[in-house]
Amino acid sequence: MPISETKPISETDLIRFLASVHPYDSLDPEVLQALAPKFQLLSIEPCEKIYDLGQALAGLYLVHHGEVEVTDENGMAISILGPRNSFGERGLTRGGRAATSAQATAATVLLLLPRADFDALMQAEAKVARFFDRRRPEGPKQNGLTTCRAEDIMAATPVTCSAGLTCQGAAQLMRQHHISSVCITSDESLEGILTTRDLTEKLLAEGLPFSTPVSQIMTPDPLSLPPSAIGSDVLHAMMERHIGHIPVVQNGKLMGIITQTDLTRFQAVSSAELVSAIARAESAAEMAKVTAEIPRLLVQLVAGGNRHEVVTRLITDIADTVTRRLLTLAEAKLGPAPVPYLWLACGSQGRQEQTGVSDQDNCLILADEATVEHDAYFAALADFVCDGLNACGYVYCPGDMMASNPRWRQPLQVWRDYFGSWITKPVPEAQMLASVMFDLRPIGGDYALFDGLEAQGLESASDNSIFVAHMTSNALKHTPPLGLLRGFATIRSGEHRNTLDMKHNGVVPVTDLGRIYALQARIPAVNTRARLEAGAAAGAISPSGARDLMDAYDLIAQTRLEHQADLIRRGEAPDNYLAPSALSDFERSHLRDAFVVVKTMQSALGHGKSMLS
């Protein structure tokens, strides 16, 4: 599609902008002044393609303002880029052709550094070359067997038996667990493996009695691999030896087992597959079978090297699809809605930050012509959707902040009154509710019902300094888990004793900071990282402060996701409670540094200090 040049900005403003973007902020002033005129300003319309996969790249792109979605060869979104984000460098450093596709998702202005000028800059400035060479690729590492490890694929709770068990007993175990092999162990050490093929070719074919001990027909001392083996090692071993089961062993202890089915499932699962299956489902029960694959998807995405904001965006997309499909099924059951409505999500779904642990937070906005008589319909619709979400693993909100609660199922004017009351009378409950409701995002229905409400709420809130002060105070209640002498302040008692709450003391403090910056600068974005980027662009936070905070947030959020993936690999339910002892000294040091950054930003905000210096 055509890309048009837009009205130029002054050279002074352009230099000031570039000086706020890494790595250009490391250039000498005279170098930056000479570089600035080489950038071309391009205006991109919403949904307009910037380039396609395999296309020759014109140069390096830098987002001045707006939003760009980068997709892989399968059309899957792998990055959502905002102001001060660069893209295209991966293709420029690898032959000059795009390794991804990119299009604007909003009105966007880009700065284009032509390819020849980019190449010259890379050759002349070592700092720039190091930056772009070491950056994580625009897309994730390939989500295939070359980037995952055996521990990402294996079944972590293999079925075992002793060598003295009869073959009939072993066969009954396989039938009971719907598996094709059983591992023979002694004190957790692997002695052998018995497969259905062994039973067929060695027991039945030879006419041996069913009471034959497993030890007589098992494969003793079978090939095994360590958890650190990569997926392609597993595949190659299976193909070379014509086997379909490989135990995973570490220090002599059986850790898990990988079958050909496990390899197939790992490669086949993707967010697109799940979204497609959900869109075709005819009941919540069908959808629940699909959403049960989300933990496996999370492990695959994390193992593939995807950034946390990509993982959570893809997982949230699945929840959005479930919600919209339930709305469609509800209308099919109840009939067309009597008046227009809009279903919205708040909380982590609203911010597009869902992980492997998510409850539901939602509400309904009804058109103002809705009457008391209409509530029976919308109550039934809300119950249908909320019950369906719960069946799909998005459990009921403990605080009952759901559309099934009449309080959160109201006409538009009532919602305007809600926001007005919370802003003018910021009592503790109002502060809590406002924090949740400022994360609202439309999911399904008449989106026009939200347009005015969102803009009005942001304007009223940002103009009310008392409300912002109360919201700021409320936002500082969640603090990073920092103790004395460079230690962590872990949970002291209860089920999660000696662990860090990576949600409430990890990501939530940054989420709260992002929300305050958004209120101060009237930023409509609800995603935390998008708020931080937009806050820096709007001057609500200094460029250096924004970079530090985003780096800290990235580390905290990524650590949280990796912890959840580790639990899933072990066959446990994902949670947010991380034991510091599970981290290396290096990891603990960097995580603490990230918490220090968050605490510093909280302290500055709490004392009313300007972060613009």
Coordinates of C-alpha atoms in Angstrom, one line a residue:
M1 CA 0.0 0.0 0.0
P2 CA 1.2 3.6 -0.6
I3 CA 2.9 5.3 2.2
S4 CA 2.8 9.1 2.1
E5 CA 5.2 11.6 3.5
T6 CA 3.8 13.8 6.2
K7 CA 4.3 17.4 7.3
P8 CA 7.9 17.7 8.5
I9 CA 8.8 18.5 12.0
S10 CA 11.5 20.9 12.9
E11 CA 15.1 19.7 13.0
T12 CA 15.3 20.8 16.6
D13 CA 12.3 18.7 17.6
L14 CA 13.6 15.8 15.6
I15 CA 17.0 15.9 17.3
R16 CA 15.3 16.2 20.7
F17 CA 13.2 13.1 19.9
L18 CA 16.2 11.1 18.7
A19 CA 18.1 12.1 21.8
S20 CA 15.4 10.4 23.9
V21 CA 15.8 7.1 22.0
H22 CA 18.4 4.5 22.5
P23 CA 21.0 4.0 20.9
Y24 CA 20.8 7.5 19.4
D25 CA 21.1 9.1 22.9
S26 CA 24.7 7.7 23.0
L27 CA 25.8 9.6 19.9
D28 CA 27.9 12.7 20.0
P29 CA 25.8 15.9 19.5
E30 CA 27.5 16.7 16.1
V31 CA 26.9 13.1 14.9
L32 CA 23.2 13.3 15.9
Q33 CA 22.8 16.7 14.3
A34 CA 24.2 15.3 11.0
L35 CA 22.1 12.2 11.2
A36 CA 18.7 13.8 11.9
P37 CA 18.1 15.2 8.4
K38 CA 18.6 11.8 6.9
F39 CA 15.4 10.5 8.5
Q40 CA 12.3 10.6 6.4
L41 CA 8.9 11.2 8.0
L42 CA 6.1 8.8 6.8
S43 CA 2.4 9.0 7.6
I44 CA 0.7 5.6 7.9
E45 CA -3.1 5.1 8.0
P46 CA -4.7 2.6 10.4
C47 CA -4.5 -1.0 9.0
E48 CA -2.1 0.2 6.3
K49 CA 0.8 -2.2 5.5
I50 CA 4.3 -0.9 6.0
Y51 CA 6.0 -4.0 4.5
D52 CA 5.4 -7.7 3.9
L53 CA 7.5 -10.7 4.7
G54 CA 10.3 -11.1 2.2
Q55 CA 10.0 -7.6 0.8
A56 CA 13.1 -5.5 0.2
L57 CA 13.4 -3.1 3.1
A58 CA 13.7 0.6 2.5
G59 CA 15.6 1.1 5.7
L60 CA 15.2 1.2 9.5
Y61 CA 11.9 2.3 10.9
L62 CA 11.4 4.2 14.2
V63 CA 7.9 4.9 15.6
H64 CA 7.5 8.6 16.3
H65 CA 3.9 8.2 17.4
G66 CA 1.1 5.6 16.8
E67 CA 1.2 1.8 17.0
V68 CA 2.6 -0.9 14.7
E69 CA 1.9 -4.6 14.8
V70 CA 4.6 -7.0 13.6
T71 CA 3.5 -10.5 12.5
D72 CA 5.4 -13.7 11.6
E73 CA 5.1 -15.9 8.5
N74 CA 1.8 -17.3 9.9
G75 CA 0.2 -14.0 10.4
M76 CA 0.6 -14.2 14.2
A77 CA 1.2 -11.0 16.1
I78 CA 4.6 -11.2 17.7
S79 CA 5.2 -7.5 18.7
I80 CA 3.1 -4.4 19.3
L81 CA 5.3 -1.4 18.9
G82 CA 4.7 2.1 20.1
P83 CA 6.7 5.4 20.2
R84 CA 10.5 5.1 20.3
N85 CA 10.5 1.5 19.1
S86 CA 12.6 0.5 16.1
F87 CA 11.9 -2.3 13.7
G88 CA 13.2 -3.7 10.5
E89 CA 16.8 -4.0 11.7
R90 CA 16.7 -7.8 11.7
G91 CA 16.1 -7.8 7.9
L92 CA 18.6 -5.1 7.2
T93 CA 21.4 -7.1 9.0
R94 CA 20.4 -10.3 7.3
G95 CA 20.2 -9.7 3.6
G96 CA 18.0 -6.6 3.4
R97 CA 14.7 -8.4 3.2
A98 CA 11.9 -8.3 5.8
A99 CA 11.9 -11.2 8.2
T100 CA 8.4 -10.3 9.3
S101 CA 5.4 -8.2 8.2
A102 CA 4.4 -4.9 9.7
Q103 CA 1.3 -2.7 9.6
A104 CA -0.1 0.2 11.5
T105 CA -2.9 -0.5 13.9
A106 CA -3.5 3.2 14.5
A107 CA -2.7 6.5 12.8
T108 CA 1.1 6.4 12.9
V109 CA 4.1 8.5 12.0
L110 CA 7.3 6.8 11.3
L111 CA 10.9 8.0 10.9
L112 CA 12.6 6.0 8.2
L113 CA 16.4 5.9 8.1
P114 CA 17.2 4.8 4.5
R115 CA 19.2 1.5 4.2
A116 CA 22.4 3.1 2.9
D117 CA 22.4 5.6 5.8
F118 CA 21.6 2.8 8.3
D119 CA 24.6 0.7 6.9
A120 CA 26.9 3.7 7.2
L121 CA 25.8 4.4 10.8
M122 CA 26.4 0.8 11.8
Q123 CA 29.9 0.9 10.3
A124 CA 30.8 4.3 11.9
E125 CA 29.3 3.9 15.3
A126 CA 30.2 0.8 17.3
K127 CA 27.6 1.6 20.0
V128 CA 24.8 1.6 17.5
A129 CA 26.1 -1.6 15.9
R130 CA 26.3 -3.4 19.2
F131 CA 22.8 -2.3 20.1
F132 CA 21.2 -3.6 16.9
D133 CA 23.3 -6.7 16.7
R134 CA 22.5 -7.8 20.3
R135 CA 18.8 -6.9 20.3
R136 CA 16.3 -9.7 20.5
P137 CA 14.9 -10.4 17.1
E138 CA 11.6 -8.7 16.2
G139 CA 9.9 -12.1 16.3
P140 CA 10.3 -14.9 18.8
K141 CA 12.8 -17.6 18.3
Q142 CA 11.2 -20.2 16.1
N143 CA 8.7 -22.1 18.2
G144 CA 10.1 -25.4 17.1
L145 CA 12.2 -28.3 18.3
T146 CA 15.5 -26.4 17.8
T147 CA 14.7 -23.9 20.5
C148 CA 12.9 -25.9 23.2
R149 CA 14.4 -28.3 25.7
A150 CA 13.3 -31.8 26.7
E151 CA 11.9 -30.5 29.9
D152 CA 9.5 -28.3 28.0
I153 CA 8.0 -31.2 26.1
M154 CA 8.1 -34.1 28.6
A155 CA 5.3 -35.5 30.6
A156 CA 6.6 -34.7 34.1
T157 CA 4.7 -37.4 36.0
P158 CA 5.5 -40.7 34.1
V159 CA 3.7 -43.8 35.2
T160 CA 6.1 -46.3 36.8
C161 CA 6.1 -49.8 38.1
S162 CA 8.5 -52.3 39.6
A163 CA 10.3 -55.0 37.6
G164 CA 8.4 -57.7 39.4
L165 CA 4.9 -56.6 38.3
T166 CA 3.2 -59.0 35.8
C167 CA 2.8 -58.0 32.2
Q168 CA -1.0 -58.1 32.7
G169 CA -0.7 -55.7 35.6
A170 CA 1.5 -53.3 33.5
A171 CA -1.0 -53.5 30.6
Q172 CA -3.8 -52.6 33.0
L173 CA -1.8 -49.6 34.2
M174 CA -1.4 -48.4 30.6
R175 CA -5.1 -48.8 30.0
Q176 CA -6.0 -47.0 33.2
H177 CA -3.8 -44.0 32.3
H178 CA -4.4 -44.1 28.5
I179 CA -0.7 -44.4 27.8
S180 CA 1.5 -46.5 25.5
S181 CA 4.4 -47.1 27.8
V182 CA 5.4 -47.5 31.5
C183 CA 8.8 -46.9 33.0
I184 CA 10.3 -49.5 35.3
T185 CA 12.0 -48.0 38.3
S186 CA 13.7 -48.8 41.6
D187 CA 14.0 -46.0 44.1
E188 CA 13.3 -43.4 41.3
S189 CA 16.2 -44.8 39.2
L190 CA 15.3 -46.0 35.7
E191 CA 15.8 -49.7 35.1
G192 CA 13.8 -50.2 31.9
I193 CA 10.8 -49.3 29.8
L194 CA 7.9 -51.4 28.7
T195 CA 5.8 -50.3 25.6
T196 CA 2.6 -51.7 24.0
R197 CA 4.9 -52.9 21.2
D198 CA 6.8 -55.0 23.7
L199 CA 3.6 -56.5 24.8
T200 CA 2.5 -57.3 21.3
E201 CA 5.8 -58.6 19.8
K202 CA 7.4 -60.2 22.9
L203 CA 4.4 -61.4 25.0
L204 CA 1.5 -62.1 22.7
A205 CA 3.6 -63.1 19.6
E206 CA 5.6 -65.6 21.7
G207 CA 2.6 -66.9 23.6
L208 CA 4.0 -66.1 27.0
P209 CA 1.7 -66.2 30.0
F210 CA 0.2 -62.9 31.2
S211 CA 1.8 -63.5 34.6
T212 CA 5.3 -63.1 33.0
P213 CA 7.2 -60.5 35.0
V214 CA 7.8 -57.2 33.3
S215 CA 11.6 -57.7 33.7
Q216 CA 11.5 -60.5 31.1
I217 CA 10.2 -58.4 28.2
M218 CA 11.1 -54.8 29.1
T219 CA 13.9 -53.0 27.4
P220 CA 16.6 -52.7 30.1
D221 CA 18.7 -49.6 30.4
P222 CA 16.9 -47.8 27.6
L223 CA 18.2 -44.7 25.8
S224 CA 17.5 -41.6 27.9
L225 CA 18.2 -37.9 27.6
P226 CA 18.8 -35.2 30.1
P227 CA 16.2 -32.4 30.7
S228 CA 18.6 -30.0 29.0
A229 CA 18.6 -31.8 25.7
I230 CA 16.9 -29.8 22.9
G231 CA 13.8 -31.0 21.1
S232 CA 15.6 -31.9 17.9
D233 CA 17.9 -34.3 19.9
V234 CA 14.7 -36.2 20.9
L235 CA 13.4 -36.3 17.4
H236 CA 16.7 -37.4 15.9
A237 CA 17.1 -40.2 18.5
M238 CA 13.6 -41.5 17.9
M239 CA 14.1 -41.6 14.1
E240 CA 17.6 -43.1 14.3
R241 CA 16.6 -45.9 16.7
H242 CA 13.0 -46.4 15.5
I243 CA 11.6 -45.8 18.9
G244 CA 8.6 -43.8 20.1
H245 CA 9.4 -43.2 23.8
I246 CA 12.4 -41.6 25.5
P247 CA 12.7 -41.3 29.2
V248 CA 14.2 -38.0 30.6
V249 CA 16.8 -38.7 33.3
Q250 CA 18.9 -36.4 35.4
N251 CA 21.6 -37.6 37.9
G252 CA 20.1 -41.1 37.6
K253 CA 16.6 -40.0 38.6
L254 CA 13.7 -40.4 36.2
M255 CA 12.3 -36.9 35.6
G256 CA 9.8 -37.5 32.8
I257 CA 9.1 -39.2 29.5
I258 CA 8.6 -37.9 25.9
T259 CA 6.6 -39.8 23.3
Q260 CA 6.0 -39.1 19.6
T261 CA 2.6 -37.8 20.6
D262 CA 4.2 -35.2 22.9
L263 CA 6.4 -34.0 20.0
T264 CA 3.4 -33.6 17.7
R265 CA 1.4 -31.8 20.3
F266 CA 4.2 -29.4 21.2
Q267 CA 4.7 -28.4 17.5
A268 CA 1.0 -28.3 16.7
V269 CA -0.3 -26.1 19.6
S270 CA -0.5 -22.4 18.8
S271 CA -2.7 -19.5 19.8
A272 CA -4.1 -19.4 16.2
E273 CA -5.2 -23.0 16.4
L274 CA -6.9 -22.4 19.8
V275 CA -8.6 -19.3 18.6
S276 CA -9.9 -21.1 15.5
A277 CA -11.2 -24.0 17.5
I278 CA -13.0 -21.7 20.0
A279 CA -14.6 -19.8 17.2
R280 CA -16.2 -23.0 15.9
A281 CA -17.2 -24.3 19.3
E282 CA -20.9 -24.8 20.0
S283 CA -20.8 -24.9 23.8
A284 CA -18.7 -23.8 26.8
A285 CA -17.8 -27.5 27.3
E286 CA -16.2 -27.6 23.9
M287 CA -14.4 -24.4 24.5
A288 CA -13.1 -25.7 27.9
K289 CA -11.4 -28.6 26.1
V290 CA -9.5 -26.0 24.0
T291 CA -8.6 -23.6 26.8
A292 CA -7.2 -26.6 28.7
E293 CA -4.3 -26.4 26.2
I294 CA -3.4 -22.8 27.4
P295 CA -0.8 -24.1 29.9
R296 CA 0.9 -26.1 27.2
L297 CA 0.8 -23.0 24.9
L298 CA 2.4 -20.9 27.7
V299 CA 5.2 -23.3 28.1
Q300 CA 5.8 -23.4 24.3
L301 CA 5.8 -19.6 24.0
V302 CA 8.2 -19.1 26.9
A303 CA 10.4 -21.9 25.7
G304 CA 10.4 -20.3 22.2
G305 CA 12.0 -17.1 23.6
N306 CA 8.9 -14.9 23.3
R307 CA 8.8 -11.6 25.2
H308 CA 6.3 -11.5 28.1
E309 CA 4.1 -8.9 26.4
V310 CA 3.8 -11.2 23.4
V311 CA 2.9 -14.2 25.5
T312 CA 0.3 -12.4 27.5
R313 CA -1.2 -10.7 24.5
L314 CA -1.6 -14.1 22.7
I315 CA -3.1 -15.7 25.8
T316 CA -5.5 -12.8 26.3
D317 CA -6.6 -13.1 22.7
I318 CA -7.8 -16.5 23.5
A319 CA -9.9 -15.2 26.4
D320 CA -11.3 -12.5 24.2
T321 CA -12.3 -15.1 21.6
V322 CA -14.0 -17.2 24.3
T323 CA -15.9 -14.2 25.5
R324 CA -17.1 -13.2 22.0
R325 CA -18.1 -16.8 21.2
L326 CA -20.1 -17.0 24.4
L327 CA -21.9 -13.8 23.6
T328 CA -22.8 -15.2 20.2
L329 CA -24.1 -18.4 21.8
A330 CA -26.0 -16.5 24.4
E331 CA -27.8 -14.4 21.7
A332 CA -28.5 -17.6 19.8
K333 CA -30.2 -19.0 22.9
L334 CA -31.9 -15.9 24.2
G335 CA -32.6 -14.1 20.9
P336 CA -31.4 -10.7 19.8
A337 CA -30.6 -8.1 22.4
P338 CA -33.5 -5.7 23.0
V339 CA -31.1 -2.7 23.0
P340 CA -27.5 -2.2 22.1
Y341 CA -24.9 -3.3 24.7
L342 CA -21.2 -3.6 25.1
W343 CA -19.3 -6.2 27.0
L344 CA -16.0 -5.0 28.5
A345 CA -13.1 -6.7 30.3
C346 CA -11.1 -5.1 33.1
G347 CA -8.2 -6.4 35.2
S348 CA -5.5 -8.4 33.4
Q349 CA -7.8 -9.2 30.5
G350 CA -8.5 -5.6 30.0
R351 CA -4.8 -4.8 30.0
Q352 CA -4.1 -7.8 27.7
E353 CA -1.7 -9.2 30.3
Q354 CA -3.2 -12.6 31.2
T355 CA -0.9 -15.4 32.2
G356 CA -1.5 -18.9 33.2
V357 CA -3.5 -17.7 36.3
S358 CA -6.5 -15.6 35.6
D359 CA -9.9 -15.0 37.0
Q360 CA -12.6 -12.9 35.2
D361 CA -13.3 -9.2 35.6
N362 CA -16.0 -7.8 33.3
C363 CA -19.0 -5.6 33.0
L364 CA -21.8 -4.6 30.7
I365 CA -22.7 -1.1 29.4
L366 CA -26.3 -0.9 28.1
A367 CA -27.7 1.8 25.8
D368 CA -29.6 4.5 27.8
E369 CA -32.9 3.3 26.3
A370 CA -32.6 0.1 28.4
T371 CA -35.5 -0.3 30.8
V372 CA -36.1 -2.4 33.9
E373 CA -38.0 -4.9 31.7
H374 CA -34.8 -5.4 29.7
D375 CA -32.7 -6.4 32.7
A376 CA -34.1 -10.0 32.7
Y377 CA -32.6 -10.5 29.2
F378 CA -29.2 -9.0 30.1
A379 CA -29.1 -10.9 33.5
A380 CA -29.5 -14.1 31.6
L381 CA -26.9 -13.1 29.0
A382 CA -24.4 -12.1 31.7
D383 CA -25.0 -15.4 33.7
F384 CA -24.5 -17.4 30.5
V385 CA -21.2 -15.7 29.6
C386 CA -19.8 -15.6 33.2
D387 CA -20.7 -19.3 33.8
G388 CA -19.1 -20.2 30.5
L389 CA -15.9 -18.3 31.3
N390 CA -15.8 -20.1 34.6
A391 CA -16.2 -23.4 32.9
C392 CA -13.3 -22.5 30.6
G393 CA -11.0 -21.9 33.5
Y394 CA -11.5 -18.1 34.0
V395 CA -12.9 -18.5 37.5
Y396 CA -15.5 -16.2 39.0
C397 CA -14.1 -13.0 40.4
P398 CA -13.7 -13.2 44.2
G399 CA -14.9 -9.6 44.5
D400 CA -17.9 -10.3 42.3
M401 CA -16.8 -7.7 39.7
M402 CA -18.7 -9.3 36.9
A403 CA -21.5 -8.5 34.6
S404 CA -23.6 -11.1 36.4
N405 CA -23.7 -8.6 39.4
P406 CA -26.4 -6.0 38.6
R407 CA -24.2 -3.2 39.9
W408 CA -21.8 -3.8 36.9
R409 CA -24.6 -4.2 34.4
Q410 CA -26.1 -0.7 33.9
P411 CA -27.1 1.9 31.2
L412 CA -24.4 4.3 29.9
Q413 CA -25.7 7.2 32.0
V414 CA -25.3 5.2 35.2
W415 CA -21.7 4.4 34.2
R416 CA -21.1 8.1 33.6
D417 CA -22.5 8.8 37.1
Y418 CA -20.2 6.0 38.5
F419 CA -17.1 7.6 37.1
G420 CA -18.2 11.1 38.1
S421 CA -18.8 9.9 41.7
W422 CA -15.5 8.1 42.0
I423 CA -13.6 11.1 40.8
T424 CA -15.3 13.7 42.9
K425 CA -15.5 11.6 46.0
P426 CA -12.4 9.5 46.1
V427 CA -13.1 7.4 49.2
P428 CA -11.1 4.1 49.5
E429 CA -13.7 2.0 47.7
A430 CA -13.9 4.6 44.9
Q431 CA -10.2 4.5 44.5
M432 CA -10.2 0.8 44.2
L433 CA -13.0 0.7 41.7
A434 CA -11.5 3.5 39.6
S435 CA -8.2 1.6 39.4
V436 CA -10.1 -1.4 38.0
M437 CA -12.4 0.5 35.7
F438 CA -9.6 2.6 34.2
D439 CA -8.4 -0.7 32.8
L440 CA -11.6 -1.3 30.8
R441 CA -11.3 -2.6 27.3
P442 CA -14.3 -3.4 25.0
I443 CA -14.6 -7.0 23.9
G444 CA -17.9 -7.5 22.1
G445 CA -21.1 -5.5 21.2
D446 CA -21.6 -1.8 20.3
Y447 CA -18.1 -0.2 20.8
A448 CA -19.5 3.3 20.3
L449 CA -21.0 3.0 23.9
F450 CA -17.5 3.3 25.3
D451 CA -16.0 6.1 23.2
G452 CA -17.4 9.1 25.1
L453 CA -17.2 7.4 28.5
E454 CA -13.5 6.7 28.1
A455 CA -12.5 10.2 27.0
Q456 CA -14.8 11.9 29.6
G457 CA -13.4 9.8 32.4
L458 CA -9.8 10.5 31.5
E459 CA -10.4 14.2 31.1
S460 CA -12.3 14.5 34.4
A461 CA -9.8 12.4 36.3
S462 CA -6.7 14.2 35.0
D463 CA -8.2 17.6 35.8
N464 CA -8.9 16.6 39.4
S465 CA -5.7 16.9 41.3
I466 CA -7.2 15.6 44.5
F467 CA -8.4 12.5 42.8
V468 CA -5.1 11.9 41.1
A469 CA -3.4 12.4 44.5
H470 CA -5.7 9.8 46.1
M471 CA -5.1 7.4 43.2
T472 CA -1.4 7.9 43.5
S473 CA -1.5 7.1 47.2
N474 CA -3.6 4.0 46.5
A475 CA -1.2 2.9 43.8
L476 CA 1.7 3.0 46.3
K477 CA 0.1 0.4 48.6
H478 CA 1.7 -2.5 46.6
T479 CA 5.4 -2.3 47.2
P480 CA 8.3 -4.4 45.8
P481 CA 9.5 -7.2 48.1
L482 CA 12.7 -5.6 49.3
G483 CA 14.3 -6.4 52.6
L484 CA 17.4 -5.2 54.4
L485 CA 21.0 -5.9 53.4
R486 CA 20.2 -6.5 49.7
G487 CA 17.8 -9.3 50.5
F488 CA 14.2 -10.0 49.6
A489 CA 11.2 -9.6 51.9
T490 CA 9.5 -12.9 51.4
I491 CA 6.0 -14.0 52.7
R492 CA 6.5 -14.8 56.3
S493 CA 3.8 -17.4 57.0
G494 CA 1.1 -19.5 55.5
E495 CA 1.0 -21.7 52.5
H496 CA 3.4 -19.5 50.5
R497 CA 5.9 -18.9 53.2
N498 CA 9.4 -17.9 52.0
T499 CA 8.3 -17.0 48.5
L500 CA 7.9 -13.7 46.6
D501 CA 4.4 -12.8 45.3
M502 CA 5.4 -12.0 41.7
K503 CA 1.9 -10.6 41.0
H504 CA 1.0 -8.2 43.9
N505 CA 4.6 -7.3 44.8
G506 CA 6.0 -7.8 41.3
V507 CA 4.0 -6.7 38.3
V508 CA 1.2 -4.9 40.1
P509 CA 3.4 -2.0 41.4
V510 CA 4.5 -1.3 37.8
T511 CA 0.9 -1.7 36.6
D512 CA -0.2 0.9 39.2
L513 CA 2.6 3.3 38.1
G514 CA 1.6 3.0 34.5
R515 CA -2.0 3.8 35.3
I516 CA -1.0 7.0 37.2
Y517 CA 1.1 8.1 34.3
A518 CA -1.8 7.4 32.0
L519 CA -4.2 9.5 34.1
Q520 CA -1.7 12.4 34.3
A521 CA -1.2 12.5 30.6
R522 CA -4.7 11.4 29.5
I523 CA -3.3 8.3 27.8
P524 CA -6.1 6.0 26.6
A525 CA -3.9 2.9 26.4
V526 CA -4.6 0.3 29.1
N527 CA -1.7 -2.1 28.5
T528 CA 1.0 -1.4 31.1
R529 CA 4.0 -1.3 28.7
A530 CA 2.1 0.8 26.3
R531 CA 1.3 3.2 29.1
L532 CA 4.9 3.5 30.1
E533 CA 6.0 4.1 26.5
A534 CA 3.2 6.7 25.9
G535 CA 3.9 8.3 29.3
A536 CA 7.5 8.8 28.3
A537 CA 6.5 10.3 24.9
A538 CA 4.0 12.6 26.6
G539 CA 6.5 13.8 29.2
A540 CA 4.8 12.2 32.2
I541 CA 8.1 10.4 32.9
S542 CA 11.6 11.1 31.8
P543 CA 13.1 9.0 28.9
S544 CA 15.7 7.5 31.2
G545 CA 13.2 6.8 33.9
A546 CA 10.9 5.1 31.4
R547 CA 13.7 3.0 30.0
D548 CA 14.8 1.9 33.5
L549 CA 11.2 1.1 34.5
M550 CA 10.4 -0.8 31.4
D551 CA 13.6 -2.8 31.7
A552 CA 12.7 -3.6 35.3
Y553 CA 9.1 -4.5 34.4
D554 CA 10.3 -6.7 31.5
L555 CA 12.6 -8.7 33.9
I556 CA 9.9 -9.0 36.6
A557 CA 7.2 -10.0 34.2
Q558 CA 9.4 -12.4 32.3
T559 CA 10.6 -14.1 35.5
R560 CA 7.0 -14.5 36.6
L561 CA 6.1 -16.2 33.3
E562 CA 9.1 -18.5 33.4
H563 CA 8.2 -19.5 37.0
Q564 CA 4.7 -20.4 35.8
A565 CA 6.1 -22.4 32.8
D566 CA 8.4 -24.3 35.2
L567 CA 5.5 -25.3 37.4
I568 CA 3.5 -26.5 34.4
R569 CA 6.4 -28.6 33.1
R570 CA 6.4 -30.3 36.5
G571 CA 2.8 -31.1 36.2
E572 CA 1.7 -28.5 38.8
A573 CA -0.8 -25.7 38.6
P574 CA 0.8 -22.3 37.7
D575 CA 0.9 -19.7 40.4
N576 CA 2.6 -16.4 41.2
Y577 CA 4.7 -17.5 44.2
L578 CA 8.4 -17.7 43.5
A579 CA 11.0 -19.0 45.9
P580 CA 14.2 -16.9 45.7
S581 CA 16.1 -20.1 46.3
A582 CA 15.0 -21.4 42.9
L583 CA 17.0 -18.6 41.3
S584 CA 20.7 -18.4 40.7
D585 CA 22.8 -15.7 42.5
F586 CA 23.0 -13.8 39.2
E587 CA 19.2 -14.0 38.7
R588 CA 18.5 -12.9 42.3
S589 CA 20.8 -10.0 42.0
H590 CA 19.2 -8.7 38.8
L591 CA 15.7 -9.3 40.1
R592 CA 16.5 -7.3 43.2
D593 CA 17.9 -4.5 41.1
A594 CA 14.6 -4.4 39.1
F595 CA 12.6 -4.1 42.3
V596 CA 14.9 -1.3 43.4
V597 CA 14.1 0.6 40.2
V598 CA 10.4 0.2 40.8
K599 CA 10.8 1.3 44.5
T600 CA 12.7 4.4 43.4
M601 CA 10.0 5.4 40.9
Q602 CA 7.3 4.8 43.5
S603 CA 9.3 7.0 46.0
A604 CA 9.6 9.8 43.5
L605 CA 5.9 9.7 42.7
G606 CA 5.0 9.5 46.4
H607 CA 7.1 12.5 47.3
G608 CA 5.8 14.5 44.3
K609 CA 9.2 14.8 42.8
S610 CA 9.4 15.5 39.1
M611 CA 10.7 12.6 36.9
L612 CA 11.3 15.0 34.0
S613 CA 14.9 15.8 34.9

